[in-house]
Amino acid sequence: MTAAQQMPSSTIRHDWTRQQVLDLFAMPFNDLLFSAQQVHRAHFDANRVQVSTLCSIKTGACPEDCAYCPQSARYDTGLEREKLMKVEKVLEEARAAKASGATRFCMGAAWRSPKKKDMPYVTQMVREVKALGLETCMTLGMINDDQAKELAAAGLDYYNHNLDTSPEYYGEIITTRTYQDRLETLDSVRAAGMKVCAGGIIGMGEGDKDRAGLLMQLANLPEHPESVPINMLVKVAGTPLEEQKDLDPFEFIRCIAVARIMMPKSHVRLSAGREAMSDEMQSLAFLAGANSIFYGEKLLTTGNPEANKDMQLFQRLGIKPEEYQQYADEAEVEAELSSRIVQQQNDPYFYDAAK
């Protein structure tokens, strides 16, 4: 019996085959969304969406040749190069993000990998953004074990490093770093104790086998990424993919649904490309299991729906932002639990089984 002939379960698996994933993609659309919604509800509140804001802390002049990226120094996209942002300016952006309802603040730098001289600045950003009561995430390119440990020691919650596409199609998109380089960065992040944010881009000319291959790589990692951004290609003039054919919206929604089924406990994030999505398409994505968005006017260098428009859509759909509860240390956790116990003991219906 194929995956398309049986109801996908919410069991956590790390042994997916390409054919099994292709069978999921081949399911009738309504059946696929129904299955994804069941898996989603087994692990999440279906009417809560995690909200993140992304800030470009260093823009442009990247030496890599990623075919989709306007920040590559190899392409003339009209993007203004900017040096590493001052810490206080980053904090201004973080405060504004929190005031707008974001619970996670993601900081991205257009580097192949951070240099030794950069690390004190980025770790200070992590510590001070975290002190504002926000979850922290960074994407700085490739990092090694020592850099991962340094970021973890500063309190970084998530590190983002996307696989972009399948191993087989990867060479069509990037030649300046290998697929194995990307996997090794994810290994360093895990070994340092941080959470992993890793996904890919849909609509770069890849086929179904490549979309299946990307999701299979992510789901067959020793631990599923806690956050899985699914990006829809933003075609930027001056990049090699500027003339790429538009993606069928239903194909994108299928990717969301299959990602939800394969990684039941991961947050599946709508990332780049949301500006081009109608409210109806975004609503379908939430129905298919997406439960995280990037919020704000920009995603590094490309547009994103305005924050108030997002909140209006949430209101129309009855969706609320997912809450983030931060504890300073174990003592604070214990105090919170003790407080709840005391509250319950004062309830007239409380029964103490220890007596």
Tab-separated table of C-alpha atoms in Angstrom:
chain	number	residue	atom	x	y	z
A	1	MET	CA	0.000	0.000	0.000
A	2	THR	CA	1.424	3.427	-0.957
A	3	ALA	CA	1.389	6.557	1.179
A	4	ALA	CA	-1.277	7.933	-1.137
A	5	GLN	CA	-3.553	4.999	-0.319
A	6	GLN	CA	-3.272	5.214	3.430
A	7	MET	CA	-3.830	7.971	5.944
A	8	PRO	CA	-0.492	9.593	6.923
A	9	SER	CA	0.125	9.342	10.657
A	10	SER	CA	1.685	11.868	13.017
A	11	THR	CA	4.473	9.448	13.952
A	12	ILE	CA	7.940	11.000	13.975
A	13	ARG	CA	10.003	9.319	11.265
A	14	HIS	CA	13.532	9.661	9.928
A	15	ASP	CA	13.443	6.925	7.282
A	16	TRP	CA	11.491	8.426	4.402
A	17	THR	CA	12.169	7.137	0.895
A	18	ARG	CA	11.825	9.341	-2.160
A	19	GLN	CA	8.975	7.224	-3.508
A	20	GLN	CA	7.041	7.579	-0.254
A	21	VAL	CA	7.407	11.352	-0.441
A	22	LEU	CA	6.403	11.406	-4.109
A	23	ASP	CA	3.321	9.381	-3.170
A	24	LEU	CA	2.364	12.120	-0.723
A	25	PHE	CA	2.793	14.774	-3.418
A	26	ALA	CA	0.589	12.705	-5.724
A	27	MET	CA	-2.369	12.540	-3.316
A	28	PRO	CA	-5.576	14.283	-4.408
A	29	PHE	CA	-5.303	17.869	-3.190
A	30	ASN	CA	-8.235	17.712	-0.758
A	31	ASP	CA	-7.028	14.421	0.731
A	32	LEU	CA	-3.525	15.822	1.183
A	33	LEU	CA	-4.767	18.937	2.988
A	34	PHE	CA	-7.134	16.888	5.146
A	35	SER	CA	-4.286	14.590	6.192
A	36	ALA	CA	-1.917	17.494	6.850
A	37	GLN	CA	-4.549	19.258	8.961
A	38	GLN	CA	-5.062	16.139	11.082
A	39	VAL	CA	-1.329	15.814	11.688
A	40	HIS	CA	-1.115	19.530	12.479
A	41	ARG	CA	-3.907	19.391	15.062
A	42	ALA	CA	-2.269	16.416	16.777
A	43	HIS	CA	0.693	18.630	17.739
A	44	PHE	CA	-0.355	22.287	17.540
A	45	ASP	CA	-3.207	24.692	18.148
A	46	ALA	CA	-4.494	25.064	14.592
A	47	ASN	CA	-5.437	28.702	15.207
A	48	ARG	CA	-2.065	29.919	16.504
A	49	VAL	CA	0.780	31.126	14.289
A	50	GLN	CA	4.304	31.920	15.480
A	51	VAL	CA	5.408	35.400	14.405
A	52	SER	CA	9.028	36.299	13.598
A	53	THR	CA	10.704	39.428	12.291
A	54	LEU	CA	13.837	39.327	10.140
A	55	CYS	CA	16.455	42.079	10.189
A	56	SER	CA	19.382	42.352	7.760
A	57	ILE	CA	22.336	43.215	9.995
A	58	LYS	CA	24.819	43.220	7.079
A	59	THR	CA	23.615	43.649	3.506
A	60	GLY	CA	25.155	42.791	0.138
A	61	ALA	CA	28.671	42.004	-1.138
A	62	CYS	CA	28.328	38.277	-0.454
A	63	PRO	CA	30.961	36.235	-2.361
A	64	GLU	CA	28.605	33.281	-2.933
A	65	ASP	CA	26.825	32.687	-6.268
A	66	CYS	CA	23.365	31.578	-5.100
A	67	ALA	CA	21.312	32.072	-8.280
A	68	TYR	CA	18.285	33.487	-6.465
A	69	CYS	CA	20.056	35.996	-4.229
A	70	PRO	CA	20.276	39.770	-4.836
A	71	GLN	CA	22.951	40.016	-2.131
A	72	SER	CA	25.555	38.191	-4.223
A	73	ALA	CA	28.457	40.427	-5.287
A	74	ARG	CA	28.407	38.571	-8.621
A	75	TYR	CA	25.083	40.064	-9.756
A	76	ASP	CA	24.090	43.638	-10.549
A	77	THR	CA	20.752	44.021	-8.784
A	78	GLY	CA	21.053	47.638	-7.686
A	79	LEU	CA	21.272	46.597	-4.037
A	80	GLU	CA	23.144	49.034	-1.807
A	81	ARG	CA	25.898	47.434	0.218
A	82	GLU	CA	25.797	48.057	3.944
A	83	LYS	CA	28.328	47.302	6.657
A	84	LEU	CA	27.527	45.354	9.810
A	85	MET	CA	24.804	47.214	11.661
A	86	LYS	CA	25.586	48.841	15.004
A	87	VAL	CA	24.269	46.948	18.015
A	88	GLU	CA	22.042	49.805	19.183
A	89	LYS	CA	20.416	50.051	15.747
A	90	VAL	CA	19.684	46.317	15.859
A	91	LEU	CA	18.094	46.786	19.286
A	92	GLU	CA	15.895	49.579	17.907
A	93	GLU	CA	14.662	47.191	15.231
A	94	ALA	CA	14.112	44.441	17.820
A	95	ARG	CA	12.096	46.722	20.100
A	96	ALA	CA	9.913	47.765	17.172
A	97	ALA	CA	9.422	44.110	16.186
A	98	LYS	CA	8.334	43.192	19.699
A	99	ALA	CA	5.952	46.151	19.853
A	100	SER	CA	4.385	44.937	16.588
A	101	GLY	CA	3.737	41.462	18.022
A	102	ALA	CA	6.797	39.442	16.976
A	103	THR	CA	8.075	36.856	19.455
A	104	ARG	CA	11.265	35.909	17.593
A	105	PHE	CA	13.865	38.262	16.154
A	106	CYS	CA	16.016	36.861	13.358
A	107	MET	CA	19.252	38.543	12.309
A	108	GLY	CA	20.785	37.835	8.912
A	109	ALA	CA	24.197	38.763	7.537
A	110	ALA	CA	25.325	38.371	3.917
A	111	TRP	CA	28.487	36.416	4.674
A	112	ARG	CA	29.978	33.194	3.409
A	113	SER	CA	30.868	32.695	7.073
A	114	PRO	CA	31.557	35.111	9.933
A	115	LYS	CA	35.147	36.163	10.640
A	116	LYS	CA	36.736	36.072	14.075
A	117	LYS	CA	36.478	39.872	14.393
A	118	ASP	CA	32.713	39.715	13.745
A	119	MET	CA	31.851	37.298	16.528
A	120	PRO	CA	31.987	39.733	19.513
A	121	TYR	CA	29.469	41.989	17.760
A	122	VAL	CA	26.996	39.277	16.795
A	123	THR	CA	27.155	37.623	20.226
A	124	GLN	CA	26.468	41.002	21.847
A	125	MET	CA	23.451	41.387	19.567
A	126	VAL	CA	22.178	37.999	20.701
A	127	ARG	CA	22.571	38.771	24.404
A	128	GLU	CA	20.905	42.175	24.208
A	129	VAL	CA	18.028	41.129	21.938
A	130	LYS	CA	17.367	38.159	24.198
A	131	ALA	CA	17.290	40.510	27.198
A	132	LEU	CA	14.321	42.257	25.567
A	133	GLY	CA	12.306	39.055	26.010
A	134	LEU	CA	12.494	37.853	22.405
A	135	GLU	CA	13.595	34.515	21.025
A	136	THR	CA	16.739	34.956	18.954
A	137	CYS	CA	17.744	33.522	15.588
A	138	MET	CA	20.723	34.210	13.330
A	139	THR	CA	21.787	33.308	9.819
A	140	LEU	CA	25.428	34.146	9.170
A	141	GLY	CA	26.382	31.587	6.541
A	142	MET	CA	28.547	28.588	7.341
A	143	ILE	CA	29.757	28.239	10.927
A	144	ASN	CA	32.125	25.741	12.522
A	145	ASP	CA	31.911	23.978	15.885
A	146	ASP	CA	33.706	26.747	17.796
A	147	GLN	CA	31.541	29.503	16.337
A	148	ALA	CA	28.404	27.499	17.094
A	149	LYS	CA	29.509	27.074	20.705
A	150	GLU	CA	30.189	30.812	20.967
A	151	LEU	CA	26.718	31.660	19.688
A	152	ALA	CA	25.107	29.090	21.982
A	153	ALA	CA	26.992	30.512	24.979
A	154	ALA	CA	25.589	33.952	24.138
A	155	GLY	CA	22.085	32.447	24.344
A	156	LEU	CA	21.166	32.100	20.675
A	157	ASP	CA	17.980	30.035	20.407
A	158	TYR	CA	17.907	29.206	16.669
A	159	TYR	CA	20.403	29.130	13.836
A	160	ASN	CA	19.071	29.287	10.282
A	161	HIS	CA	20.888	27.543	7.448
A	162	ASN	CA	18.722	26.430	4.546
A	163	LEU	CA	19.463	23.456	2.304
A	164	ASP	CA	17.681	25.347	-0.514
A	165	THR	CA	16.868	22.328	-2.722
A	166	SER	CA	17.629	18.648	-3.265
A	167	PRO	CA	21.225	17.382	-3.421
A	168	GLU	CA	20.670	16.502	-7.085
A	169	TYR	CA	19.502	19.980	-8.145
A	170	TYR	CA	21.787	21.942	-5.826
A	171	GLY	CA	24.584	22.365	-8.406
A	172	GLU	CA	22.147	24.202	-10.705
A	173	ILE	CA	21.675	26.882	-8.061
A	174	ILE	CA	24.966	27.180	-6.120
A	175	THR	CA	28.569	26.257	-6.892
A	176	THR	CA	30.535	28.156	-4.231
A	177	ARG	CA	29.685	25.838	-1.349
A	178	THR	CA	28.690	22.201	-1.285
A	179	TYR	CA	25.611	20.463	0.052
A	180	GLN	CA	27.867	18.734	2.560
A	181	ASP	CA	29.062	22.154	3.771
A	182	ARG	CA	25.464	22.988	4.615
A	183	LEU	CA	24.865	19.697	6.414
A	184	GLU	CA	28.036	20.168	8.446
A	185	THR	CA	26.856	23.593	9.596
A	186	LEU	CA	23.585	22.033	10.776
A	187	ASP	CA	25.596	19.368	12.621
A	188	SER	CA	27.631	22.087	14.382
A	189	VAL	CA	24.454	23.903	15.405
A	190	ARG	CA	22.937	20.735	16.877
A	191	ALA	CA	26.152	19.768	18.664
A	192	ALA	CA	26.227	23.194	20.345
A	193	GLY	CA	22.703	22.674	21.696
A	194	MET	CA	20.888	25.252	19.566
A	195	LYS	CA	17.655	24.732	17.680
A	196	VAL	CA	17.779	24.319	13.922
A	197	CYS	CA	15.936	26.428	11.364
A	198	ALA	CA	16.368	24.833	7.924
A	199	GLY	CA	14.204	24.724	4.824
A	200	GLY	CA	14.369	25.560	1.158
A	201	ILE	CA	13.094	27.494	-1.839
A	202	ILE	CA	10.341	26.332	-4.172
A	203	GLY	CA	9.984	27.560	-7.761
A	204	MET	CA	13.625	27.652	-8.925
A	205	GLY	CA	12.961	25.323	-11.857
A	206	GLU	CA	13.203	22.135	-9.805
A	207	GLY	CA	10.870	19.195	-10.371
A	208	ASP	CA	8.723	17.100	-8.046
A	209	LYS	CA	11.622	14.737	-7.393
A	210	ASP	CA	13.734	17.653	-6.186
A	211	ARG	CA	11.009	18.984	-3.888
A	212	ALA	CA	10.637	15.474	-2.511
A	213	GLY	CA	14.415	15.226	-2.188
A	214	LEU	CA	14.634	18.487	-0.202
A	215	LEU	CA	11.939	17.466	2.272
A	216	MET	CA	13.407	13.980	2.563
A	217	GLN	CA	16.810	15.477	3.485
A	218	LEU	CA	15.228	17.620	6.198
A	219	ALA	CA	12.949	14.927	7.612
A	220	ASN	CA	15.683	12.274	7.650
A	221	LEU	CA	18.064	14.382	9.735
A	222	PRO	CA	18.731	12.781	13.166
A	223	GLU	CA	16.390	15.430	14.611
A	224	HIS	CA	13.817	17.364	12.631
A	225	PRO	CA	14.480	21.105	12.385
A	226	GLU	CA	12.346	22.941	14.928
A	227	SER	CA	11.587	25.496	12.226
A	228	VAL	CA	11.199	24.713	8.512
A	229	PRO	CA	10.937	27.810	6.284
A	230	ILE	CA	9.364	27.090	2.910
A	231	ASN	CA	10.216	29.988	0.604
A	232	MET	CA	8.611	30.745	-2.742
A	233	LEU	CA	11.152	32.156	-5.175
A	234	VAL	CA	11.200	35.955	-5.376
A	235	LYS	CA	12.449	36.769	-8.860
A	236	VAL	CA	14.909	39.657	-8.631
A	237	ALA	CA	16.131	41.501	-11.729
A	238	GLY	CA	19.823	40.920	-12.247
A	239	THR	CA	19.897	37.412	-10.782
A	240	PRO	CA	20.095	34.281	-12.978
A	241	LEU	CA	16.545	33.296	-11.962
A	242	GLU	CA	14.870	36.599	-12.834
A	243	GLU	CA	13.049	35.031	-15.829
A	244	GLN	CA	12.028	31.831	-14.041
A	245	LYS	CA	8.489	30.675	-14.801
A	246	ASP	CA	5.877	31.451	-12.142
A	247	LEU	CA	5.125	28.624	-9.741
A	248	ASP	CA	1.646	27.105	-9.654
A	249	PRO	CA	0.257	28.171	-6.236
A	250	PHE	CA	-1.196	24.697	-5.652
A	251	GLU	CA	2.267	23.183	-6.042
A	252	PHE	CA	3.515	25.463	-3.284
A	253	ILE	CA	0.624	24.505	-0.988
A	254	ARG	CA	1.406	20.836	-1.630
A	255	CYS	CA	4.945	21.432	-0.364
A	256	ILE	CA	3.597	22.979	2.824
A	257	ALA	CA	1.248	20.047	3.407
A	258	VAL	CA	3.895	17.386	2.723
A	259	ALA	CA	6.357	19.182	5.020
A	260	ARG	CA	3.728	19.184	7.771
A	261	ILE	CA	3.074	15.458	7.391
A	262	MET	CA	6.760	14.550	7.306
A	263	MET	CA	7.801	16.813	10.207
A	264	PRO	CA	4.787	16.822	12.522
A	265	LYS	CA	6.305	18.753	15.436
A	266	SER	CA	8.199	21.371	13.405
A	267	HIS	CA	6.982	24.897	12.849
A	268	VAL	CA	6.490	25.202	9.092
A	269	ARG	CA	7.094	28.803	8.104
A	270	LEU	CA	5.768	30.880	5.225
A	271	SER	CA	8.840	32.925	4.343
A	272	ALA	CA	9.981	34.691	1.174
A	273	GLY	CA	7.344	35.130	-1.505
A	274	ARG	CA	4.440	35.998	0.771
A	275	GLU	CA	4.163	39.453	-0.789
A	276	ALA	CA	3.015	37.778	-4.012
A	277	MET	CA	0.494	35.506	-2.253
A	278	SER	CA	-3.181	36.397	-2.083
A	279	ASP	CA	-5.001	36.186	1.234
A	280	GLU	CA	-6.701	33.063	-0.096
A	281	MET	CA	-3.371	31.392	-0.892
A	282	GLN	CA	-1.992	32.206	2.557
A	283	SER	CA	-5.175	30.853	4.137
A	284	LEU	CA	-4.727	27.589	2.249
A	285	ALA	CA	-1.135	27.440	3.479
A	286	PHE	CA	-2.319	27.744	7.089
A	287	LEU	CA	-4.895	25.027	6.427
A	288	ALA	CA	-2.092	22.858	5.002
A	289	GLY	CA	-0.122	23.169	8.235
A	290	ALA	CA	1.947	26.362	8.032
A	291	ASN	CA	2.101	27.865	11.512
A	292	SER	CA	4.849	30.452	11.379
A	293	ILE	CA	5.405	33.620	9.352
A	294	PHE	CA	7.962	36.350	8.910
A	295	TYR	CA	6.265	39.580	9.865
A	296	GLY	CA	7.193	43.082	8.717
A	297	GLU	CA	7.837	44.979	5.534
A	298	LYS	CA	11.117	43.300	4.492
A	299	LEU	CA	12.766	39.889	4.414
A	300	LEU	CA	16.424	40.904	4.267
A	301	THR	CA	16.197	42.660	0.878
A	302	THR	CA	12.843	41.609	-0.607
A	303	GLY	CA	9.331	42.803	0.165
A	304	ASN	CA	6.927	41.255	2.664
A	305	PRO	CA	3.279	42.055	3.460
A	306	GLU	CA	2.829	44.999	5.781
A	307	ALA	CA	2.403	44.066	9.430
A	308	ASN	CA	-1.088	45.538	9.781
A	309	LYS	CA	-2.237	43.578	6.716
A	310	ASP	CA	-1.040	40.364	8.369
A	311	MET	CA	-2.958	41.158	11.539
A	312	GLN	CA	-6.079	41.956	9.525
A	313	LEU	CA	-5.835	38.556	7.833
A	314	PHE	CA	-5.309	36.863	11.213
A	315	GLN	CA	-8.448	38.586	12.506
A	316	ARG	CA	-10.481	37.497	9.492
A	317	LEU	CA	-9.348	33.889	9.956
A	318	GLY	CA	-9.619	33.799	13.751
A	319	ILE	CA	-5.882	33.208	14.077
A	320	LYS	CA	-3.856	34.566	16.994
A	321	PRO	CA	-0.081	34.967	17.310
A	322	GLU	CA	1.584	32.151	19.221
A	323	GLU	CA	2.773	33.308	22.627
A	324	TYR	CA	6.379	33.063	23.770
A	325	GLN	CA	7.018	32.545	27.478
A	326	GLN	CA	10.572	33.176	28.583
A	327	TYR	CA	12.053	32.095	31.895
A	328	ALA	CA	15.311	33.504	33.205
A	329	ASP	CA	16.390	30.279	34.904
A	330	GLU	CA	15.174	27.050	36.502
A	331	ALA	CA	14.303	28.855	39.743
A	332	GLU	CA	11.866	31.045	37.829
A	333	VAL	CA	10.285	27.965	36.241
A	334	GLU	CA	9.884	26.396	39.689
A	335	ALA	CA	8.365	29.596	41.067
A	336	GLU	CA	5.855	29.707	38.217
A	337	LEU	CA	4.847	26.083	38.793
A	338	SER	CA	4.551	26.649	42.548
A	339	SER	CA	2.332	29.656	41.932
A	340	ARG	CA	0.014	27.589	39.752
A	341	ILE	CA	-0.179	24.863	42.400
A	342	VAL	CA	-1.107	27.409	45.074
A	343	GLN	CA	-3.802	28.842	42.827
A	344	GLN	CA	-5.272	25.382	42.289
A	345	GLN	CA	-5.131	24.588	46.030
A	346	ASN	CA	-7.296	27.635	46.694
A	347	ASP	CA	-9.881	26.325	44.266
A	348	PRO	CA	-12.897	24.973	46.239
A	349	TYR	CA	-12.921	21.885	43.998
A	350	PHE	CA	-9.247	21.056	44.612
A	351	TYR	CA	-8.726	17.564	46.070
A	352	ASP	CA	-5.394	16.757	47.735
A	353	ALA	CA	-4.741	13.074	47.022
A	354	ALA	CA	-1.726	13.098	49.377
A	355	LYS	CA	-3.932	13.375	52.469
